[in-house]
PDB file of C-alpha atoms in Angstrom:
ATOM      1  CA  UNK N  27       0.000   0.000   0.000  1.00  0.00           C
ATOM      2  CA  UNK N  28       2.883   2.280   0.854  1.00  0.00           C
ATOM      3  CA  UNK N  29       4.419   1.615  -2.598  1.00  0.00           C
ATOM      4  CA  UNK N  30       1.140   2.575  -4.275  1.00  0.00           C
ATOM      5  CA  UNK N  31       1.058   5.866  -2.345  1.00  0.00           C
ATOM      6  CA  UNK N  32       4.623   6.684  -3.339  1.00  0.00           C
ATOM      7  CA  UNK N  33       3.791   5.953  -7.003  1.00  0.00           C
ATOM      8  CA  UNK N  34       0.709   8.150  -6.813  1.00  0.00           C
ATOM      9  CA  UNK N  35       2.705  11.035  -5.337  1.00  0.00           C
ATOM     10  CA  UNK N  36       5.369  10.657  -8.044  1.00  0.00           C
ATOM     11  CA  UNK N  37       2.685  10.734 -10.741  1.00  0.00           C
ATOM     12  CA  UNK N  38       1.154  13.869  -9.266  1.00  0.00           C
ATOM     13  CA  UNK N  39       4.587  15.483  -9.194  1.00  0.00           C
ATOM     14  CA  UNK N  40       5.155  14.585 -12.847  1.00  0.00           C
ATOM     15  CA  UNK N  41       1.912  16.221 -13.961  1.00  0.00           C
ATOM     16  CA  UNK N  42       2.719  19.270 -11.832  1.00  0.00           C
ATOM     17  CA  UNK N  43       5.861  19.767 -13.952  1.00  0.00           C
ATOM     18  CA  UNK N  44       3.796  19.680 -17.164  1.00  0.00           C
ATOM     19  CA  UNK N  45       0.635  21.798 -16.758  1.00  0.00           C
ATOM     20  CA  UNK N  46      -2.454  20.422 -18.490  1.00  0.00           C
ATOM     21  CA  UNK N  47      -2.939  23.656 -20.453  1.00  0.00           C
ATOM     22  CA  UNK N  48       0.650  23.805 -21.728  1.00  0.00           C
ATOM     23  CA  UNK N  49       0.745  24.705 -25.431  1.00  0.00           C
ATOM     24  CA  UNK N  50       3.927  23.559 -27.125  1.00  0.00           C
ATOM     25  CA  UNK N  51       4.810  25.934 -29.976  1.00  0.00           C
ATOM     26  CA  UNK N  52       8.243  24.643 -30.984  1.00  0.00           C
ATOM     27  CA  UNK N  53      11.594  23.344 -29.803  1.00  0.00           C
ATOM     28  CA  UNK N  54      15.048  24.610 -28.917  1.00  0.00           C
ATOM     29  CA  UNK N  55      17.157  24.094 -32.050  1.00  0.00           C
ATOM     30  CA  UNK N  56      20.434  25.435 -30.631  1.00  0.00           C
ATOM     31  CA  UNK N  57      21.515  26.906 -27.296  1.00  0.00           C
ATOM     32  CA  UNK N  58      24.596  28.252 -25.560  1.00  0.00           C
ATOM     33  CA  UNK N  59      24.899  28.692 -21.796  1.00  0.00           C
ATOM     34  CA  UNK N  60      23.472  30.401 -19.977  1.00  0.00           C
ATOM     35  CA  UNK N  61      19.926  30.462 -21.371  1.00  0.00           C
ATOM     36  CA  UNK N  62      16.726  29.783 -19.441  1.00  0.00           C
ATOM     37  CA  UNK N  63      13.015  29.413 -20.068  1.00  0.00           C
ATOM     38  CA  UNK N  64      10.116  30.203 -17.761  1.00  0.00           C
ATOM     39  CA  UNK N  65       6.827  28.660 -18.977  1.00  0.00           C
ATOM     40  CA  UNK N  66       3.555  30.097 -17.614  1.00  0.00           C
ATOM     41  CA  UNK N  67       2.872  28.757 -14.135  1.00  0.00           C
ATOM     42  CA  UNK N  68       6.146  26.823 -13.993  1.00  0.00           C
ATOM     43  CA  UNK N  69       9.643  27.306 -12.597  1.00  0.00           C
ATOM     44  CA  UNK N  70      12.584  28.755 -14.486  1.00  0.00           C
ATOM     45  CA  UNK N  71      14.739  26.040 -16.060  1.00  0.00           C
ATOM     46  CA  UNK N  72      17.888  25.817 -18.216  1.00  0.00           C
ATOM     47  CA  UNK N  73      17.384  25.317 -21.950  1.00  0.00           C
ATOM     48  CA  UNK N  74      18.792  22.389 -23.909  1.00  0.00           C
ATOM     49  CA  UNK N  75      18.660  21.289 -27.552  1.00  0.00           C
ATOM     50  CA  UNK N  76      15.378  19.537 -28.363  1.00  0.00           C
ATOM     51  CA  UNK N  77      13.502  20.893 -25.335  1.00  0.00           C
ATOM     52  CA  UNK N  78       9.916  21.973 -26.037  1.00  0.00           C
ATOM     53  CA  UNK N  79       8.934  25.660 -25.891  1.00  0.00           C
ATOM     54  CA  UNK N  80       5.496  26.787 -24.735  1.00  0.00           C
ATOM     55  CA  UNK N  81       3.158  29.624 -25.565  1.00  0.00           C
ATOM     56  CA  UNK N  82       3.663  32.572 -23.196  1.00  0.00           C
ATOM     57  CA  UNK N  83       7.088  31.249 -22.159  1.00  0.00           C
ATOM     58  CA  UNK N  84       9.819  33.769 -21.340  1.00  0.00           C
ATOM     59  CA  UNK N  85      13.255  33.060 -22.853  1.00  0.00           C
ATOM     60  CA  UNK N  86      16.222  34.772 -21.177  1.00  0.00           C
ATOM     61  CA  UNK N  87      19.939  34.679 -21.909  1.00  0.00           C
ATOM     62  CA  UNK N  88      22.969  35.795 -19.928  1.00  0.00           C
ATOM     63  CA  UNK N  89      26.041  37.594 -21.267  1.00  0.00           C
ATOM     64  CA  UNK N  90      27.406  34.334 -22.761  1.00  0.00           C
ATOM     65  CA  UNK N  91      24.061  32.770 -23.655  1.00  0.00           C
ATOM     66  CA  UNK N  92      22.027  32.516 -26.859  1.00  0.00           C
ATOM     67  CA  UNK N  93      19.192  30.327 -28.062  1.00  0.00           C
ATOM     68  CA  UNK N  94      17.456  29.432 -31.293  1.00  0.00           C
ATOM     69  CA  UNK N  95      13.773  28.454 -31.300  1.00  0.00           C
ATOM     70  CA  UNK N  96      12.359  26.425 -34.189  1.00  0.00           C
ATOM     71  CA  UNK N  97       8.593  27.004 -34.257  1.00  0.00           C
ATOM     72  CA  UNK N  98       6.053  24.460 -35.491  1.00  0.00           C
ATOM     73  CA  UNK N  99       5.598  26.398 -38.750  1.00  0.00           C
ATOM     74  CA  UNK N 100       9.371  26.175 -39.517  1.00  0.00           C
ATOM     75  CA  UNK N 101       9.975  29.819 -38.567  1.00  0.00           C
ATOM     76  CA  UNK N 102      12.974  30.474 -36.332  1.00  0.00           C
ATOM     77  CA  UNK N 103      13.936  33.064 -33.749  1.00  0.00           C
ATOM     78  CA  UNK N 104      17.476  33.559 -32.497  1.00  0.00           C
ATOM     79  CA  UNK N 105      17.687  35.210 -29.074  1.00  0.00           C
ATOM     80  CA  UNK N 106      21.038  36.932 -28.645  1.00  0.00           C
ATOM     81  CA  UNK N 107      23.160  37.423 -25.573  1.00  0.00           C
ATOM     82  CA  UNK N 108      21.806  39.373 -22.575  1.00  0.00           C
ATOM     83  CA  UNK N 109      18.305  39.283 -24.056  1.00  0.00           C
ATOM     84  CA  UNK N 110      14.761  38.567 -22.919  1.00  0.00           C
ATOM     85  CA  UNK N 111      11.718  37.697 -25.053  1.00  0.00           C
ATOM     86  CA  UNK N 112       8.222  36.359 -24.395  1.00  0.00           C
ATOM     87  CA  UNK N 113       6.302  34.212 -26.874  1.00  0.00           C
ATOM     88  CA  UNK N 114       2.949  35.991 -26.608  1.00  0.00           C
ATOM     89  CA  UNK N 115       1.046  34.018 -29.204  1.00  0.00           C
ATOM     90  CA  UNK N 116       1.436  31.122 -31.598  1.00  0.00           C
ATOM     91  CA  UNK N 117      -1.327  29.315 -33.458  1.00  0.00           C
ATOM     92  CA  UNK N 118      -0.714  27.307 -36.616  1.00  0.00           C
ATOM     93  CA  UNK N 119      -3.199  25.102 -38.455  1.00  0.00           C
ATOM     94  CA  UNK N 120      -0.900  23.995 -41.256  1.00  0.00           C
ATOM     95  CA  UNK N 121      -1.869  26.846 -43.575  1.00  0.00           C
ATOM     96  CA  UNK N 122      -2.094  30.038 -41.496  1.00  0.00           C
ATOM     97  CA  UNK N 123      -2.397  31.189 -37.905  1.00  0.00           C
ATOM     98  CA  UNK N 124      -1.009  33.889 -35.619  1.00  0.00           C
ATOM     99  CA  UNK N 125       2.379  34.575 -34.087  1.00  0.00           C
ATOM    100  CA  UNK N 126       3.496  37.248 -31.639  1.00  0.00           C
ATOM    101  CA  UNK N 127       6.663  37.945 -29.643  1.00  0.00           C
ATOM    102  CA  UNK N 128       7.614  40.684 -27.157  1.00  0.00           C
ATOM    103  CA  UNK N 129      11.241  41.772 -26.861  1.00  0.00           C
ATOM    104  CA  UNK N 130      12.072  43.289 -23.468  1.00  0.00           C
ATOM    105  CA  UNK N 131      15.836  43.711 -23.900  1.00  0.00           C
ATOM    106  CA  UNK N 132      18.730  42.694 -26.098  1.00  0.00           C
ATOM    107  CA  UNK N 133      18.641  41.537 -29.712  1.00  0.00           C
ATOM    108  CA  UNK N 134      16.768  38.912 -31.704  1.00  0.00           C
ATOM    109  CA  UNK N 135      16.571  37.699 -35.290  1.00  0.00           C
ATOM    110  CA  UNK N 136      13.435  36.198 -36.803  1.00  0.00           C
ATOM    111  CA  UNK N 137      13.158  34.200 -40.034  1.00  0.00           C
ATOM    112  CA  UNK N 138       9.574  33.729 -41.202  1.00  0.00           C
ATOM    113  CA  UNK N 139       7.766  30.444 -41.735  1.00  0.00           C
ATOM    114  CA  UNK N 140       4.199  29.349 -42.449  1.00  0.00           C
ATOM    115  CA  UNK N 141       2.433  31.907 -40.238  1.00  0.00           C
ATOM    116  CA  UNK N 142       4.372  35.004 -41.279  1.00  0.00           C
ATOM    117  CA  UNK N 143       4.044  34.174 -44.978  1.00  0.00           C
ATOM    118  CA  UNK N 144       0.271  33.770 -44.756  1.00  0.00           C
ATOM    119  CA  UNK N 145      -1.053  35.864 -41.863  1.00  0.00           C
ATOM    120  CA  UNK N 146       2.005  37.852 -40.800  1.00  0.00           C
ATOM    121  CA  UNK N 147       3.889  37.837 -37.487  1.00  0.00           C
ATOM    122  CA  UNK N 148       3.905  40.634 -34.898  1.00  0.00           C
ATOM    123  CA  UNK N 149       6.585  41.839 -32.498  1.00  0.00           C
ATOM    124  CA  UNK N 150       6.385  44.296 -29.615  1.00  0.00           C
ATOM    125  CA  UNK N 151       9.068  46.495 -28.108  1.00  0.00           C
ATOM    126  CA  UNK N 152       8.675  49.253 -25.476  1.00  0.00           C
ATOM    127  CA  UNK N 153       8.566  51.881 -28.241  1.00  0.00           C
ATOM    128  CA  UNK N 154       6.987  50.164 -31.262  1.00  0.00           C
ATOM    129  CA  UNK N 155       4.804  47.420 -32.689  1.00  0.00           C
ATOM    130  CA  UNK N 156       6.225  45.559 -35.684  1.00  0.00           C
ATOM    131  CA  UNK N 157       4.367  43.578 -38.327  1.00  0.00           C
ATOM    132  CA  UNK N 158       6.279  41.231 -40.639  1.00  0.00           C
ATOM    133  CA  UNK N 159       4.912  39.562 -43.754  1.00  0.00           C
ATOM    134  CA  UNK N 160       7.273  36.753 -44.786  1.00  0.00           C
ATOM    135  CA  UNK N 161      11.004  37.389 -44.809  1.00  0.00           C
ATOM    136  CA  UNK N 162      13.216  38.150 -41.836  1.00  0.00           C
ATOM    137  CA  UNK N 163      14.197  40.990 -39.489  1.00  0.00           C
ATOM    138  CA  UNK N 164      16.590  41.767 -36.674  1.00  0.00           C
ATOM    139  CA  UNK N 165      15.610  43.938 -33.709  1.00  0.00           C
ATOM    140  CA  UNK N 166      17.976  45.488 -31.162  1.00  0.00           C
ATOM    141  CA  UNK N 167      16.983  47.424 -28.050  1.00  0.00           C
ATOM    142  CA  UNK N 168      19.121  49.989 -26.282  1.00  0.00           C
ATOM    143  CA  UNK N 169      21.295  52.981 -27.092  1.00  0.00           C
ATOM    144  CA  UNK N 170      20.272  56.252 -28.662  1.00  0.00           C
ATOM    145  CA  UNK N 171      18.131  54.430 -31.222  1.00  0.00           C
ATOM    146  CA  UNK N 172      16.058  52.852 -28.378  1.00  0.00           C
ATOM    147  CA  UNK N 173      14.806  50.180 -30.810  1.00  0.00           C
ATOM    148  CA  UNK N 174      16.562  49.474 -34.106  1.00  0.00           C
ATOM    149  CA  UNK N 175      14.472  47.458 -36.576  1.00  0.00           C
ATOM    150  CA  UNK N 176      16.657  46.077 -39.371  1.00  0.00           C
ATOM    151  CA  UNK N 177      14.810  44.721 -42.400  1.00  0.00           C
ATOM    152  CA  UNK N 178      16.261  41.777 -44.320  1.00  0.00           C
ATOM    153  CA  UNK N 179      13.459  40.381 -46.473  1.00  0.00           C
ATOM    154  CA  UNK N 180       9.691  40.502 -46.996  1.00  0.00           C
ATOM    155  CA  UNK N 181       7.688  43.547 -45.870  1.00  0.00           C
ATOM    156  CA  UNK N 182       7.946  45.124 -42.412  1.00  0.00           C
ATOM    157  CA  UNK N 183       5.668  47.781 -40.904  1.00  0.00           C
ATOM    158  CA  UNK N 184       6.808  49.623 -37.780  1.00  0.00           C
ATOM    159  CA  UNK N 185       4.234  51.600 -35.749  1.00  0.00           C
ATOM    160  CA  UNK N 186       5.549  53.835 -32.966  1.00  0.00           C
ATOM    161  CA  UNK N 187       3.891  54.536 -29.632  1.00  0.00           C
ATOM    162  CA  UNK N 188       3.007  58.002 -30.945  1.00  0.00           C
ATOM    163  CA  UNK N 189       1.120  56.464 -33.867  1.00  0.00           C
ATOM    164  CA  UNK N 190       3.386  57.275 -36.810  1.00  0.00           C
ATOM    165  CA  UNK N 191       4.525  54.377 -38.964  1.00  0.00           C
ATOM    166  CA  UNK N 192       7.037  53.380 -41.629  1.00  0.00           C
ATOM    167  CA  UNK N 193       7.109  50.585 -44.215  1.00  0.00           C
ATOM    168  CA  UNK N 194      10.376  48.713 -44.860  1.00  0.00           C
ATOM    169  CA  UNK N 195      10.711  46.621 -48.019  1.00  0.00           C
ATOM    170  CA  UNK N 196      14.318  47.221 -49.064  1.00  0.00           C
ATOM    171  CA  UNK N 197      16.859  44.715 -47.689  1.00  0.00           C
ATOM    172  CA  UNK N 198      19.539  46.396 -45.586  1.00  0.00           C
ATOM    173  CA  UNK N 199      17.338  49.325 -44.501  1.00  0.00           C
ATOM    174  CA  UNK N 200      15.965  50.023 -41.035  1.00  0.00           C
ATOM    175  CA  UNK N 201      14.377  52.536 -38.706  1.00  0.00           C
ATOM    176  CA  UNK N 202      14.880  53.794 -35.178  1.00  0.00           C
ATOM    177  CA  UNK N 203      11.756  53.524 -33.037  1.00  0.00           C
ATOM    178  CA  UNK N 204      12.070  55.981 -30.176  1.00  0.00           C
ATOM    179  CA  UNK N 205       9.524  57.054 -27.593  1.00  0.00           C
ATOM    180  CA  UNK N 206       9.061  60.202 -29.674  1.00  0.00           C
ATOM    181  CA  UNK N 207       8.320  58.377 -32.928  1.00  0.00           C
ATOM    182  CA  UNK N 208       9.707  56.281 -35.770  1.00  0.00           C
ATOM    183  CA  UNK N 209      12.492  57.660 -37.965  1.00  0.00           C
ATOM    184  CA  UNK N 210      12.606  57.736 -41.750  1.00  0.00           C
ATOM    185  CA  UNK N 211      14.061  54.526 -43.268  1.00  0.00           C
ATOM    186  CA  UNK N 212      17.841  54.567 -43.699  1.00  0.00           C
ATOM    187  CA  UNK N 213      20.522  52.153 -44.836  1.00  0.00           C
ATOM    188  CA  UNK N 214      21.925  50.590 -41.675  1.00  0.00           C
ATOM    189  CA  UNK N 215      25.741  50.883 -41.573  1.00  0.00           C
ATOM    190  CA  UNK N 216      27.634  47.578 -41.956  1.00  0.00           C
ATOM    191  CA  UNK N 217      29.350  48.014 -38.581  1.00  0.00           C
ATOM    192  CA  UNK N 218      25.957  48.148 -36.829  1.00  0.00           C
ATOM    193  CA  UNK N 219      24.806  44.998 -38.627  1.00  0.00           C
ATOM    194  CA  UNK N 220      28.065  43.275 -37.698  1.00  0.00           C
ATOM    195  CA  UNK N 221      27.578  44.220 -34.042  1.00  0.00           C
ATOM    196  CA  UNK N 222      24.078  42.718 -34.020  1.00  0.00           C
ATOM    197  CA  UNK N 223      25.315  39.553 -35.735  1.00  0.00           C
ATOM    198  CA  UNK N 224      28.042  39.299 -33.107  1.00  0.00           C
ATOM    199  CA  UNK N 225      25.423  39.335 -30.347  1.00  0.00           C
ATOM    200  CA  UNK N 226      23.549  36.524 -32.075  1.00  0.00           C
ATOM    201  CA  UNK N 227      26.588  34.361 -32.851  1.00  0.00           C
ATOM    202  CA  UNK N 228      28.156  31.747 -30.624  1.00  0.00           C
ATOM    203  CA  UNK N 229      31.267  32.744 -28.729  1.00  0.00           C
ATOM    204  CA  UNK N 230      34.622  31.058 -29.200  1.00  0.00           C
ATOM    205  CA  UNK N 231      34.445  27.479 -27.985  1.00  0.00           C
ATOM    206  CA  UNK N 232      30.624  27.338 -28.086  1.00  0.00           C
ATOM    207  CA  UNK N 233      28.815  24.907 -30.379  1.00  0.00           C
ATOM    208  CA  UNK N 234      25.149  25.813 -30.046  1.00  0.00           C
ATOM    209  CA  UNK N 235      24.571  22.675 -27.997  1.00  0.00           C
ATOM    210  CA  UNK N 236      25.697  20.337 -30.765  1.00  0.00           C
ATOM    211  CA  UNK N 237      28.002  17.511 -29.695  1.00  0.00           C
ATOM    212  CA  UNK N 238      29.835  17.880 -32.988  1.00  0.00           C
ATOM    213  CA  UNK N 239      30.058  21.321 -34.576  1.00  0.00           C
ATOM    214  CA  UNK N 240      28.682  21.025 -38.125  1.00  0.00           C
ATOM    215  CA  UNK N 241      30.971  21.903 -40.989  1.00  0.00           C
ATOM    216  CA  UNK N 242      29.871  24.745 -43.248  1.00  0.00           C
ATOM    217  CA  UNK N 243      29.518  22.314 -46.154  1.00  0.00           C
ATOM    218  CA  UNK N 244      27.083  20.181 -44.114  1.00  0.00           C
ATOM    219  CA  UNK N 245      24.971  23.166 -43.155  1.00  0.00           C
ATOM    220  CA  UNK N 246      24.884  24.433 -46.742  1.00  0.00           C
ATOM    221  CA  UNK N 247      23.806  20.992 -47.938  1.00  0.00           C
ATOM    222  CA  UNK N 248      20.850  20.931 -45.558  1.00  0.00           C
ATOM    223  CA  UNK N 249      19.959  24.478 -46.539  1.00  0.00           C
ATOM    224  CA  UNK N 250      19.696  23.437 -50.181  1.00  0.00           C
ATOM    225  CA  UNK N 251      23.008  25.204 -50.979  1.00  0.00           C
ATOM    226  CA  UNK N 252      21.381  28.524 -50.115  1.00  0.00           C
ATOM    227  CA  UNK N 253      22.319  31.087 -47.518  1.00  0.00           C
ATOM    228  CA  UNK N 254      20.278  33.238 -45.202  1.00  0.00           C
ATOM    229  CA  UNK N 255      18.325  36.012 -47.008  1.00  0.00           C
ATOM    230  CA  UNK N 256      20.655  38.386 -48.839  1.00  0.00           C
ATOM    231  CA  UNK N 257      21.542  41.438 -46.745  1.00  0.00           C
ATOM    232  CA  UNK N 258      24.432  43.886 -46.476  1.00  0.00           C
ATOM    233  CA  UNK N 259      26.834  42.577 -45.346  1.00  0.00           C
ATOM    234  CA  UNK N 260      25.712  38.998 -46.082  1.00  0.00           C
ATOM    235  CA  UNK N 261      25.766  37.196 -42.693  1.00  0.00           C
ATOM    236  CA  UNK N 262      26.475  33.617 -43.825  1.00  0.00           C
ATOM    237  CA  UNK N 263      27.588  30.961 -41.373  1.00  0.00           C
ATOM    238  CA  UNK N 264      30.848  32.699 -40.517  1.00  0.00           C
ATOM    239  CA  UNK N 265      29.047  35.737 -39.096  1.00  0.00           C
ATOM    240  CA  UNK N 266      26.168  33.941 -37.379  1.00  0.00           C
ATOM    241  CA  UNK N 267      28.247  31.039 -36.091  1.00  0.00           C
ATOM    242  CA  UNK N 268      26.999  27.630 -34.944  1.00  0.00           C
ATOM    243  CA  UNK N 269      23.616  29.066 -33.932  1.00  0.00           C
ATOM    244  CA  UNK N 270      22.706  29.489 -37.620  1.00  0.00           C
ATOM    245  CA  UNK N 271      24.395  26.183 -38.424  1.00  0.00           C
ATOM    246  CA  UNK N 272      22.237  24.527 -35.773  1.00  0.00           C
ATOM    247  CA  UNK N 273      19.212  26.119 -37.422  1.00  0.00           C
ATOM    248  CA  UNK N 274      20.229  24.617 -40.759  1.00  0.00           C
ATOM    249  CA  UNK N 275      20.645  21.147 -39.315  1.00  0.00           C
ATOM    250  CA  UNK N 276      17.326  21.281 -37.470  1.00  0.00           C
ATOM    251  CA  UNK N 277      14.967  22.605 -40.104  1.00  0.00           C
ATOM    252  CA  UNK N 278      16.667  21.839 -43.436  1.00  0.00           C
ATOM    253  CA  UNK N 279      15.684  24.072 -46.357  1.00  0.00           C
ATOM    254  CA  UNK N 280      12.145  24.966 -45.223  1.00  0.00           C
ATOM    255  CA  UNK N 281      12.779  28.653 -44.531  1.00  0.00           C
ATOM    256  CA  UNK N 282      14.887  29.288 -47.607  1.00  0.00           C
ATOM    257  CA  UNK N 283      12.297  27.748 -49.934  1.00  0.00           C
ATOM    258  CA  UNK N 284       9.576  29.889 -48.327  1.00  0.00           C
ATOM    259  CA  UNK N 285      11.348  33.218 -48.699  1.00  0.00           C
ATOM    260  CA  UNK N 286       9.498  35.526 -51.102  1.00  0.00           C
ATOM    261  CA  UNK N 287      11.224  37.763 -53.579  1.00  0.00           C
ATOM    262  CA  UNK N 288      11.509  41.285 -52.124  1.00  0.00           C
ATOM    263  CA  UNK N 289       9.195  43.846 -53.744  1.00  0.00           C
ATOM    264  CA  UNK N 290      10.775  46.554 -55.896  1.00  0.00           C
ATOM    265  CA  UNK N 291      12.326  49.414 -53.965  1.00  0.00           C
ATOM    266  CA  UNK N 292      10.182  52.564 -53.845  1.00  0.00           C
ATOM    267  CA  UNK N 293      11.681  55.772 -55.278  1.00  0.00           C
ATOM    268  CA  UNK N 294      13.268  58.112 -52.684  1.00  0.00           C
ATOM    269  CA  UNK N 295      11.417  61.314 -51.728  1.00  0.00           C
ATOM    270  CA  UNK N 296      11.976  64.236 -54.081  1.00  0.00           C
ATOM    271  CA  UNK N 297      13.740  66.222 -51.373  1.00  0.00           C
ATOM    272  CA  UNK N 298      16.054  63.321 -50.573  1.00  0.00           C
ATOM    273  CA  UNK N 299      19.579  63.113 -52.014  1.00  0.00           C
ATOM    274  CA  UNK N 300      22.220  60.499 -51.263  1.00  0.00           C
ATOM    275  CA  UNK N 301      22.225  56.938 -49.994  1.00  0.00           C
ATOM    276  CA  UNK N 302      21.946  57.865 -46.294  1.00  0.00           C
ATOM    277  CA  UNK N 303      19.024  60.244 -46.652  1.00  0.00           C
ATOM    278  CA  UNK N 304      17.078  60.433 -43.405  1.00  0.00           C
ATOM    279  CA  UNK N 305      19.656  58.394 -41.512  1.00  0.00           C
ATOM    280  CA  UNK N 306      19.515  59.241 -37.799  1.00  0.00           C
ATOM    281  CA  UNK N 307      22.463  59.123 -35.453  1.00  0.00           C
ATOM    282  CA  UNK N 308      22.914  55.630 -33.998  1.00  0.00           C
TER     283      UNK N 308
END
């Protein structure tokens, strides 16, 4: 009888660790220490490759941590070092759905999948709401820019807390979203892009959680011999490190095949002259 009671208590404890209303939205595709997840109603726990991720879960990384989430629609989100995000919403029925993420600090990169290509994905920062149709973006919080939204592919709309908005559809361009409003689009300097990539990449000696670091040729093979969406400078595996390589090994060529062709670039305003027209100080 005592053994039965012990078994019953163990079973109750097991179900307590996995709430009945838990909604799994994806898995950890790559991770470097220290990175943690806090699901709704559950304790904070360290992340590991293959671990499930839930709706409304908070993902946090320390100064040497990073994590890549592979969602059920084949979209991916890389959470850089010293960052914090919350997965607000994710619903996918195989054709469309909804997807939302809040970024509280740090930097993240998102590559669209089934939801963003059909319904669009949304992102929130303290100073702006961001809508992405297809494609990919990087977002960095902090500094004079407050929130830097860097467009890589697809179509991105940024709406500031004051209500003004900007459309981004030229790869390599971005905006600053400050508490006072959203800037005019400008070409983001290569050194700023490199700094964001550095925050997303694995550090020396890190492998993204993989027991064996994949060779670039292996990652390219599983990506269908394609790279990440073309941007300036092109990130490639060297810039993004094993985190992107882990992404390639986990999800194969799904994202690359889904990337739409970018729409034609709109003409610059009549009063605008030069490549860096409207560029704010960063």
